[in-house]
Coordinates of C-alpha atoms in Angstrom, one line a residue:
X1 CA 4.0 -3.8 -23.8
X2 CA 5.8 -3.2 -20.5
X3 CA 8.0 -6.0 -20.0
X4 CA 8.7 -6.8 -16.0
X5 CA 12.1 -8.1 -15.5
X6 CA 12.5 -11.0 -14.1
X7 CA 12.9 -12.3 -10.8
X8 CA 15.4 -15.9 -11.8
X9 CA 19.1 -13.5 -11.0
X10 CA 17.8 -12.0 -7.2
X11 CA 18.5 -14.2 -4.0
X12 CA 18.3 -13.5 -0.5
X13 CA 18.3 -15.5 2.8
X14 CA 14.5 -15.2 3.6
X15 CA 12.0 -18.3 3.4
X16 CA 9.0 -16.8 2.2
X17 CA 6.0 -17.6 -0.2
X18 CA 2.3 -15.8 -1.1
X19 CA -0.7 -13.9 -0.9
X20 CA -2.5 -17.0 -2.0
X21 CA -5.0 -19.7 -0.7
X22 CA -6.8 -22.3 -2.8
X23 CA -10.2 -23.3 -1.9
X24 CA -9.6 -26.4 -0.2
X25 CA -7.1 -25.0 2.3
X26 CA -10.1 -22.5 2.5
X27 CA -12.5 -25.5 3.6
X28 CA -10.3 -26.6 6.2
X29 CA -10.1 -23.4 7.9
X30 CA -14.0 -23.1 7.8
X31 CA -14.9 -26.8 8.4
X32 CA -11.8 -28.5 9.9
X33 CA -9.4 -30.7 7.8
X34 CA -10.1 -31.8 4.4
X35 CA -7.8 -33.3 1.7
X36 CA -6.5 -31.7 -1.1
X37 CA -4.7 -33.5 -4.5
X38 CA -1.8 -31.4 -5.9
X39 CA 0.1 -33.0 -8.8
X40 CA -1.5 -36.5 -7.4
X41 CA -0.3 -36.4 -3.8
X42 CA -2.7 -35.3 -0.9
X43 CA -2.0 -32.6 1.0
X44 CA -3.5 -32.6 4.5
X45 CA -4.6 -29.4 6.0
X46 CA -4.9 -28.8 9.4
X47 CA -7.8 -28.2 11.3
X48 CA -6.5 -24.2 12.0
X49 CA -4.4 -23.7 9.0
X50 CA -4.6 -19.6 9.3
X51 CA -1.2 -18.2 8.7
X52 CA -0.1 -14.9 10.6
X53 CA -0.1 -12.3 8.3
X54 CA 2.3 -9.4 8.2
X55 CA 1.5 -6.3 5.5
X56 CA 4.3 -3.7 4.9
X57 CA 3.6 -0.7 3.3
X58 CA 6.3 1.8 1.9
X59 CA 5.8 5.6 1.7
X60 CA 6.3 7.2 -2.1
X61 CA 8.3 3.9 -3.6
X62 CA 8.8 4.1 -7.0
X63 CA 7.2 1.3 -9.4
X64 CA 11.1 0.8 -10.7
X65 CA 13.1 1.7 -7.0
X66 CA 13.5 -2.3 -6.1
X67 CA 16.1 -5.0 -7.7
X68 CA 13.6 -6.9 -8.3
X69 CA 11.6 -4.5 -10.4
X70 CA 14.4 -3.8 -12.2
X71 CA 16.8 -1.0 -10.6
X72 CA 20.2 -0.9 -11.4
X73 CA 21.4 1.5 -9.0
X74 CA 20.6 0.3 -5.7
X75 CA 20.8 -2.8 -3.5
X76 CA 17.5 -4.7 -2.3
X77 CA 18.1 -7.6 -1.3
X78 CA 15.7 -8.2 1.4
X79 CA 12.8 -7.6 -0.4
X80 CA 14.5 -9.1 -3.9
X81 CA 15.0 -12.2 -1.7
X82 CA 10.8 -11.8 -0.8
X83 CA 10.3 -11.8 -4.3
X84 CA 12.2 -14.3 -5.2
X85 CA 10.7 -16.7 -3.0
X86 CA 7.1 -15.6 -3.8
X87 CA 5.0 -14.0 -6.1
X88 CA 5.6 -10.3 -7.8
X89 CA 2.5 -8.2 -9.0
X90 CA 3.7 -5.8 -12.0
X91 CA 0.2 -4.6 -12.6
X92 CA -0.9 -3.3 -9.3
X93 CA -2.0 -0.2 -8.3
X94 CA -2.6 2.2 -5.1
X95 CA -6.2 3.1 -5.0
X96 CA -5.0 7.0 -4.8
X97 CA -1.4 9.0 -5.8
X98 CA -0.8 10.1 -2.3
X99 CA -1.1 9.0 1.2
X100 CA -3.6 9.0 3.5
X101 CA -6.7 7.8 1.2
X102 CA -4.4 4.8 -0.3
X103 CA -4.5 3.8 3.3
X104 CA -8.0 4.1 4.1
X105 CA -8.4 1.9 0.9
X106 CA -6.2 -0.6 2.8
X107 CA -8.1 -0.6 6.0
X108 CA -11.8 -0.9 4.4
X109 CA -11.8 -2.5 1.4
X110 CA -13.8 0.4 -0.6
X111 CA -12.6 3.4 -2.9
X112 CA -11.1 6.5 -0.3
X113 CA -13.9 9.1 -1.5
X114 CA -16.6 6.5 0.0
X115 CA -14.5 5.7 2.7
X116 CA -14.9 9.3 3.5
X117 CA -10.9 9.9 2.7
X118 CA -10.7 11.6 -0.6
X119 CA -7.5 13.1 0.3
X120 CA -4.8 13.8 2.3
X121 CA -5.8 14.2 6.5
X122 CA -3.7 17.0 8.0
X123 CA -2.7 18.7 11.0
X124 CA -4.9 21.8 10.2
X125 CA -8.5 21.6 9.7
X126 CA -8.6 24.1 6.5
X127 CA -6.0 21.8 4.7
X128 CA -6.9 18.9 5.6
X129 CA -9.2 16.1 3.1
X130 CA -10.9 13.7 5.0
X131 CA -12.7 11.7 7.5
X132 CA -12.3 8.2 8.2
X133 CA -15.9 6.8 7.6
X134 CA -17.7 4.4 10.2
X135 CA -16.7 1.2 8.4
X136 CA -15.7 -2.1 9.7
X137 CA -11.8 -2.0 9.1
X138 CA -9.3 -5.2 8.3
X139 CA -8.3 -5.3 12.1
X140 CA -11.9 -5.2 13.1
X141 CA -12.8 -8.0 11.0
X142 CA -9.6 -10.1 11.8
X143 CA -9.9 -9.6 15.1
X144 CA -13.6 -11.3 15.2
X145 CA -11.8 -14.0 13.2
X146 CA -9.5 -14.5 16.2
X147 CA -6.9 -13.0 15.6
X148 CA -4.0 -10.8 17.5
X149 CA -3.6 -7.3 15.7
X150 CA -0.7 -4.9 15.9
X151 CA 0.0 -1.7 14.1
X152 CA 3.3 -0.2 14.0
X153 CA 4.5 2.8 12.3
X154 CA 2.8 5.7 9.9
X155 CA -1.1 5.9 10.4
X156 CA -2.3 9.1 8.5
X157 CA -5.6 8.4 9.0
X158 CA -6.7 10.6 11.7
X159 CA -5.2 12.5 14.6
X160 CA -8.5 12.5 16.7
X161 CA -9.3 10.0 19.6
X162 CA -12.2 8.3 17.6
X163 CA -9.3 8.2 15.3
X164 CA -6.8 6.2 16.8
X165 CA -5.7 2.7 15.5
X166 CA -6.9 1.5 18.6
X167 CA -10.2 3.3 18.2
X168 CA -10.4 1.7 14.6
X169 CA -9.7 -2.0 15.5
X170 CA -6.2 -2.5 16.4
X171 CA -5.1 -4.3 19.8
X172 CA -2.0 -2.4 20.4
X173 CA -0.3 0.8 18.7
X174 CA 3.3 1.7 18.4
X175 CA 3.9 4.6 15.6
X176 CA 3.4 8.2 14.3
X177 CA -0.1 9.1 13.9
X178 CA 0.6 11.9 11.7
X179 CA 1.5 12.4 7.8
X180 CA 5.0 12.8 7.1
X181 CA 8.0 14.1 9.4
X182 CA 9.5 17.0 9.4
X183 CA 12.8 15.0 10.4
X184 CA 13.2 11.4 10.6
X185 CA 15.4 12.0 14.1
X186 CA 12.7 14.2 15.8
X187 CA 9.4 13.0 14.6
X188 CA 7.7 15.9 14.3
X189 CA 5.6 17.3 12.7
X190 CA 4.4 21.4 12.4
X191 CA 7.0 21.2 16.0
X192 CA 4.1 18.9 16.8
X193 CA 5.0 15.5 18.5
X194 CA 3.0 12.3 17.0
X195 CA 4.7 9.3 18.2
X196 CA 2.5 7.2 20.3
X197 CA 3.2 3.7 22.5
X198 CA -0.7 3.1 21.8
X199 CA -2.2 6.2 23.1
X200 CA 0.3 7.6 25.5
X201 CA 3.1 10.5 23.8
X202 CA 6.7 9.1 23.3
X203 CA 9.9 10.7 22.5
X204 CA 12.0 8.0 21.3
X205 CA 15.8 8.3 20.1
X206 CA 17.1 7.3 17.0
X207 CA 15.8 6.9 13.0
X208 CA 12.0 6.3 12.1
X209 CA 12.7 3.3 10.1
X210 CA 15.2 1.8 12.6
X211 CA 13.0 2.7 15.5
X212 CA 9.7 0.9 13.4
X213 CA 11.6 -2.2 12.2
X214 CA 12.4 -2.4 16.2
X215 CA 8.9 -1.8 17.4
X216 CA 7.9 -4.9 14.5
X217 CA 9.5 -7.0 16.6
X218 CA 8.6 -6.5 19.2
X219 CA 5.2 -6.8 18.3
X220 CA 5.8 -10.1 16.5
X221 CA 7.9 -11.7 19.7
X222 CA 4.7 -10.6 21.9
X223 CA 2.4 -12.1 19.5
X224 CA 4.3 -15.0 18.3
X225 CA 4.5 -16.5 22.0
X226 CA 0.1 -17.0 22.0
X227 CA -1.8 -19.6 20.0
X228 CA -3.8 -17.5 17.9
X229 CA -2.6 -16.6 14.3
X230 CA -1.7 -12.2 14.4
X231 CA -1.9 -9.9 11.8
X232 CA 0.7 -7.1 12.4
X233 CA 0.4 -4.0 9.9
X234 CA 4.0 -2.2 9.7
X235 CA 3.7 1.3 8.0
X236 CA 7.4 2.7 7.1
X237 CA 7.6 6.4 6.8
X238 CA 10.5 5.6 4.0
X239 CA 10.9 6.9 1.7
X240 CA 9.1 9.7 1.9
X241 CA 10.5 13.3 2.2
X242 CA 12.6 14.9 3.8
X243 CA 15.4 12.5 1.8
X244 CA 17.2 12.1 5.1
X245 CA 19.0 8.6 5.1
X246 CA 21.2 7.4 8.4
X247 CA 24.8 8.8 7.6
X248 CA 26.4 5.6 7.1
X249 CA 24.2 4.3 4.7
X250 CA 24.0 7.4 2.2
X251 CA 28.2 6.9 2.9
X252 CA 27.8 3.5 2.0
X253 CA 26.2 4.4 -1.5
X254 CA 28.7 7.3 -2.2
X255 CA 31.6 4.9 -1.8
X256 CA 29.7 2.6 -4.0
X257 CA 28.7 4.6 -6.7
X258 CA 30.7 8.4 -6.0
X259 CA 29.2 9.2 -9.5
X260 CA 26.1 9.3 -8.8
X261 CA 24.2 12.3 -8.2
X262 CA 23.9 13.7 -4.8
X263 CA 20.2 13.7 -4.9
X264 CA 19.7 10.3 -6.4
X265 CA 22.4 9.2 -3.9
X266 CA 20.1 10.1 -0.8
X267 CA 17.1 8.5 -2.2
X268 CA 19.2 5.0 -2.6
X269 CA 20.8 5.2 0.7
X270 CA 17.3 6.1 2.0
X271 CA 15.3 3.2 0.7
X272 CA 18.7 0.5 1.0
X273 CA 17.7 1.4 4.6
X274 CA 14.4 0.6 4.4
X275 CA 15.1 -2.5 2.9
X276 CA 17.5 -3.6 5.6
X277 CA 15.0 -3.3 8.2
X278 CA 12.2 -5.2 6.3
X279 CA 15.6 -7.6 6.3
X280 CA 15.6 -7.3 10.3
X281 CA 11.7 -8.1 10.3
X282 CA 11.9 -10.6 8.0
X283 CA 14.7 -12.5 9.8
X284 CA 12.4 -12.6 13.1
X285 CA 9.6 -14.0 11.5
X286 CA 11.9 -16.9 9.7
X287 CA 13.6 -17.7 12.9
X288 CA 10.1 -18.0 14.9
X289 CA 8.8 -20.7 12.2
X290 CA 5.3 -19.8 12.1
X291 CA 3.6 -19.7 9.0
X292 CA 3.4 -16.5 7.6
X293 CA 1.8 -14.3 4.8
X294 CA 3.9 -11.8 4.1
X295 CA 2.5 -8.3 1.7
X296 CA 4.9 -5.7 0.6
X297 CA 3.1 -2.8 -1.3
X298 CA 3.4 1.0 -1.6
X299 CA 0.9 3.5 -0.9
X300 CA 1.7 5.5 -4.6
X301 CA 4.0 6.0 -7.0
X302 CA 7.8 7.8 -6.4
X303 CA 8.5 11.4 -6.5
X304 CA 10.4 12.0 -9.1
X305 CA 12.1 15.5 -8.0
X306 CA 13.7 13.6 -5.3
X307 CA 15.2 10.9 -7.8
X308 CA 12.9 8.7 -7.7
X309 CA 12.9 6.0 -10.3
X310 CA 9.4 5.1 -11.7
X311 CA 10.5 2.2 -14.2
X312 CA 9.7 3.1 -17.6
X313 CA 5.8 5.0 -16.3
X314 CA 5.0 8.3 -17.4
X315 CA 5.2 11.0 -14.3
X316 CA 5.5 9.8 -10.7
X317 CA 3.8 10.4 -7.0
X318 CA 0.4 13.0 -7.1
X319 CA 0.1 12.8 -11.0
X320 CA -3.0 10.6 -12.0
X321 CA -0.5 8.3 -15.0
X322 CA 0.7 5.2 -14.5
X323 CA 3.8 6.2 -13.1
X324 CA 1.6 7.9 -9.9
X325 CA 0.0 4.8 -9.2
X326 CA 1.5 1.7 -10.0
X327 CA 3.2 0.3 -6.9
X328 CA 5.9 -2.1 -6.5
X329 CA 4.0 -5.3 -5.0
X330 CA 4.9 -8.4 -3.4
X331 CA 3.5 -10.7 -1.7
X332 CA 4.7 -14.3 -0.2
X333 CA 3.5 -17.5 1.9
X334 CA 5.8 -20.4 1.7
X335 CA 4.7 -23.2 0.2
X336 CA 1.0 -21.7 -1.4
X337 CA 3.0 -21.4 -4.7
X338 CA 5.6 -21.5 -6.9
X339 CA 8.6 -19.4 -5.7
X340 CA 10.1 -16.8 -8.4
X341 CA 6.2 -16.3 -9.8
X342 CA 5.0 -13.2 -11.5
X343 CA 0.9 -12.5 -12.4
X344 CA 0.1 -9.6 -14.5
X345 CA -3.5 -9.8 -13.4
X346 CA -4.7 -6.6 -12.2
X347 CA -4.3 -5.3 -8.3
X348 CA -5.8 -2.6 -6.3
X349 CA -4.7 -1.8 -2.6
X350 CA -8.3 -2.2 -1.7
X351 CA -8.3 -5.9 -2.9
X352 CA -6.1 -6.2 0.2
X353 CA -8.7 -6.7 2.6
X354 CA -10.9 -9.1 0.8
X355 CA -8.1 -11.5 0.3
X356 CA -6.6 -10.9 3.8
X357 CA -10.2 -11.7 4.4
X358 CA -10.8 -15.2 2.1
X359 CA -7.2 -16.6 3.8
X360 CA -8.3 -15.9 7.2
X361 CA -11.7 -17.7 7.0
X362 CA -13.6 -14.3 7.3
X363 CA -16.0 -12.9 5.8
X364 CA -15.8 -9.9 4.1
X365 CA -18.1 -6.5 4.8
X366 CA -20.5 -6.2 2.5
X367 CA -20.8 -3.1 0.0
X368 CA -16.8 -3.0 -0.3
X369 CA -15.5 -2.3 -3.5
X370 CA -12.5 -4.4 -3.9
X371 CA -12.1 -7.8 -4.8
X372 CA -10.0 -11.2 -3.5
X373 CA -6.9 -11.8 -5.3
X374 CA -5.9 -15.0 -3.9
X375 CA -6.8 -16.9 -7.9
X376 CA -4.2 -14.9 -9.6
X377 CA -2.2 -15.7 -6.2
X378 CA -1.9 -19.1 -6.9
X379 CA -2.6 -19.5 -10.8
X380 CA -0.6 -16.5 -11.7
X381 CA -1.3 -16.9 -15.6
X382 CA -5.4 -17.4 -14.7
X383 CA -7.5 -15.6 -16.8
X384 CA -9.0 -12.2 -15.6
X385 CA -12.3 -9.9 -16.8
X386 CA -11.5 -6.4 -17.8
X387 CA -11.9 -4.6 -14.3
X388 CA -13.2 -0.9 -13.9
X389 CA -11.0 1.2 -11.5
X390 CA -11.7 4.7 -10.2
X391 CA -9.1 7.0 -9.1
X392 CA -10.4 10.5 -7.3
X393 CA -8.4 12.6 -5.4
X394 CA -10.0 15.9 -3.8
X395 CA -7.1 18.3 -2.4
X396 CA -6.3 21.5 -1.6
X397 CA -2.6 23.2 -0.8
X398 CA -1.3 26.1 -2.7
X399 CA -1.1 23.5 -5.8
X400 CA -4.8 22.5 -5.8
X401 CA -7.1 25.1 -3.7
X402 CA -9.4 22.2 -3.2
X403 CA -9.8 21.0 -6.9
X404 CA -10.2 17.8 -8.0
X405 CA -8.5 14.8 -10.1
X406 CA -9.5 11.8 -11.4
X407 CA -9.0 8.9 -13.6
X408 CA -10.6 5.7 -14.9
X409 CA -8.9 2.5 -15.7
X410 CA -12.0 0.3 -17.7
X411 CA -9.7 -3.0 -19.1
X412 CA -7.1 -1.5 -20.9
X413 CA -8.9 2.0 -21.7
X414 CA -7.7 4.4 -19.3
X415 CA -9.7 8.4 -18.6
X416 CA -6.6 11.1 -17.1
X417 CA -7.8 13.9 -16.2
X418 CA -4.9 15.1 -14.3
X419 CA -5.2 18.8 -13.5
X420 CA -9.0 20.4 -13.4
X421 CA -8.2 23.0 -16.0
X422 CA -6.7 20.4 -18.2
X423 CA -8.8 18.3 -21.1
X424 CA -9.0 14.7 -20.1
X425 CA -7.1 12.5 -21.8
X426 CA -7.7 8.9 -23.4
X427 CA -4.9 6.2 -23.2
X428 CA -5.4 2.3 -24.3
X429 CA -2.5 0.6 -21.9
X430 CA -2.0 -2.3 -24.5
X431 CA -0.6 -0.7 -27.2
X432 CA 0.6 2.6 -25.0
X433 CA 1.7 1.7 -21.6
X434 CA 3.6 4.7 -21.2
X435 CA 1.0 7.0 -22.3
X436 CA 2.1 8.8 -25.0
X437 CA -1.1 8.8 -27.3
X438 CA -3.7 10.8 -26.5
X439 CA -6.3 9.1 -28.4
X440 CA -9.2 11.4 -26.8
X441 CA -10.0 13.2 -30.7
X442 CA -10.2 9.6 -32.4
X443 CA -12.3 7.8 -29.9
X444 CA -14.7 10.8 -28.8
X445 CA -17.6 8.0 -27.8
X446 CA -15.2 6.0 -25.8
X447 CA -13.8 9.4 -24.2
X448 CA -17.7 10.2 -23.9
X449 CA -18.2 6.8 -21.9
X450 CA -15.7 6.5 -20.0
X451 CA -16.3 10.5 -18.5
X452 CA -20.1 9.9 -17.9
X453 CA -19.0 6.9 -15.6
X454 CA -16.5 8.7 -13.9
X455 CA -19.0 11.3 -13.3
X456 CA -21.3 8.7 -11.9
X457 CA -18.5 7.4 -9.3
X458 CA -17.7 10.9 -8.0
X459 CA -21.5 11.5 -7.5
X460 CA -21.4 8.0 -5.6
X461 CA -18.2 9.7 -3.4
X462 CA -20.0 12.7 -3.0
X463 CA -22.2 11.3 -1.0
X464 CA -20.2 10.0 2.2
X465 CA -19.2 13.0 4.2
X466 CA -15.2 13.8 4.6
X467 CA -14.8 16.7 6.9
X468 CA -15.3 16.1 10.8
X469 CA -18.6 17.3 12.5
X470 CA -18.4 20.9 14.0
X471 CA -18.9 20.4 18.1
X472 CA -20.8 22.8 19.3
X473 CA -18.9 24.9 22.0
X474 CA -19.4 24.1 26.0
X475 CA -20.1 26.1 29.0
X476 CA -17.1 26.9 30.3

């Protein structure tokens, strides 16, 4: 088995705790104030008891590119200090091995094939794999729960009006609406620029991830002045390629470490960066005092010929095994349980939005395919059924030529079938976690189950349309 390590050696100056809420702190949001008993003593909760919630998403992290998931090379002590003051989930997953479709998993709460994003969304239309569906999003629903909404940062999920954050629930908008930068100075993208202040064109001055972690707070000193709880979603472009750190933090590594190798060095001094301005975020939201959720997740697994560092997961970022989509996850409101915590219970990025959901008093749509976490949240060691996961990815690209790949995680049975003119494959995680048993010739039934319900999820996919409407042209 895949032994996390553990969380008791990292510290860090931030007061945060978890992506949790029991059912009585539930009640009081719903019904007013009701009393709770923990270890004998009453708790009171307060008629509006909603915390502002904050969800941070990394670009391309690596499952093992964080102290506190066990790097050795590199200095995180913002987020370590997150971790070490809430909860860490070893076994969670992006719902997809590259961007955009982890993302619309995020905003609806359902698998990116039926959310109509099976794959990456792109500048051109003959490369590009996918169209946001016409489902309620995690802003929308929020917002009808009364709360502020903010996003800030990397969108990816459309460059089209109808497309906009703004357009897909979001109050205010301050970010880059396409898929990754061609320089992290310029922000451009196919010499196209994408930066917005909501929908107007910007051309700001200075590094993405400064220039976001900036924007954060902004955000949060707007919202944190009004009554009403916010939920601000900050999308980093880090780490993501081009490897292109601030000078004086890839110097900073160098002097550190001068053995280490040029290409891992970048990488580190890339995502130290990052980490420092979660740290400047982080430290704004501790000095306003409000109570806060905090999520930290990443939207795939590392790219490993950049240096990343997938822990001890077989492959990295685009490849359908573990080490392509099991994420570094955190999550933290103070207080809701014990700091320093780890669950093993099973995560998806689209059970982010039912448990944003259950914590704000909000219902969640209905026909969404993932599932509140907030029970391994705040009984880490709580039992949990064998869950069925479906991973599809439709591309195209020189690599792909609009192929398809898939996978199925059913309990500790896992279905790779990682390139279409490669056999599928058969793992079992429990006694293999790093994949190295194809067990597909010994267990031909449970290879033969596990494809015919795959086949039956794609067919499901295949249904919601991905590629935008042709418009008819107009008079001119």
């Amino acid at each position: 088995m895949l032994r996390s390590p553990s969380t008791a050696q990292h510290t860090g100056s931030q007061r945060f705790s978890v992506l949790s809420c029991n059912p009585a702190r539930l009640l009081a949001i719903l019904v007013g104030a009701c009393v709770q008993l923990v270890g004998g003593q009453p708790l009171i909760a307060q008629t509006d008891s909603r915390p502002d919630i904050v969800l941070i998403v990394a670009d391309d992290l690596g499952w093992g590119d964080l102290g506190c998931f066990g790097a050795e090379d590199l200095e995180t002590p913002s987020l370590d200090g997150l971790a070490a003051r809430g909860q860490r989930w070893t076994n969670f997953y992006a719902n997809c091995t590259v961007c955009s479709p982890t993302r619309a998993s995020i905003m609806t709460g359902c698998y990116p094939d039926r959310a109509g994003v099976p794959g990456v969304i792109r500048t051109h239309a003959s490369n590009s794999w996918g169209k946001l569906a016409n489902l309620p999003t995690l802003p929308e629903v929020l917002s009808k729960a009364g709360y502020q909404t903010a996003c800030v940062g990397k969108w990816h999920l459309g460059l089209s009006p109808e497309d906009h954050p703004q357009s897909r629930g979001f109050d205010s908008f301050h970010g880059f609406l396409g898929d990754m930068m061609d320089d992290y100075y310029t922000h451009r993208r196919h010499d196209i620029a994408y930066m917005r202040k909501n929908r107007t064109p910007i051309n700001p001055a200075g590094h993405a991830t400064s220039l976001f972690a900036g924007w954060a707070n902004q955000a949060i000193d707007r919202m944190a002045d009004q009554d009403q709880p916010y939920f601000l979603y900050l999308a980093f472009n880090a780490p993501h390629t081009p490897i292109q750190p601030p000078a004086s933090a890839l110097a900073r590594v160098q002097q550190r470490a001068p053995e280490m190798p040029e290409t891992r060095a970048k990488l580190v001094a890339l995502i130290e960066d990052l980490d420092a301005a979660i740290g400047r975020v982080l430290s704004n939201i501790e000095n306003r005092g409000r109570d806060t959720l905090i999520v930290f997740v990443s939207d795939n697994g590392g790219q490993r010929n950049v240096g990343a560092n997938n822990g001890p997961l077989r492959d990295g970022k685009g490849s359908k095994y573990e080490g392509g989509l099991r994420v570094p996850a955190i999550a933290c409101w103070d207080g809701q349980i014990p700091a320093g915590s780890e669950t093993q219970a099973m995560g998806v990025t689209m059970d982010i939005l039912p448990t944003l959901c259950e914590i704000a008093g909000s219902q969640a749509p209905t026909g969404i395919d993932g599932q509140s976490l907030t029970q391994w949240a705040q009984h880490p060691n709580a039992p949990q059924d064998p869950r069925e996961v479906y991973f599809v990815r439709r591309e195209g690209g020189n690599a792909y030529s609009g192929l398809t790949i898939e996978a199925l995680r059913q309990g500790d049975w896992k279905l790779v079938h990682n390139f279409p003119t490669s056999p599928f494959e058969l793992f079992n995680l429990a006694t293999d976690p790093t994949e190295s048993q194809d067990l597909s010739r010994k267990q031909p039934a449970k290879l033969r189950s596990l494809q015919s319900a795959l086949r039956l999820h794609i067919q499901r996919g295949g249904q919601v349309p991905w590629q935008p409407i042709p418009q008819k042209p107009t008079a001119q």
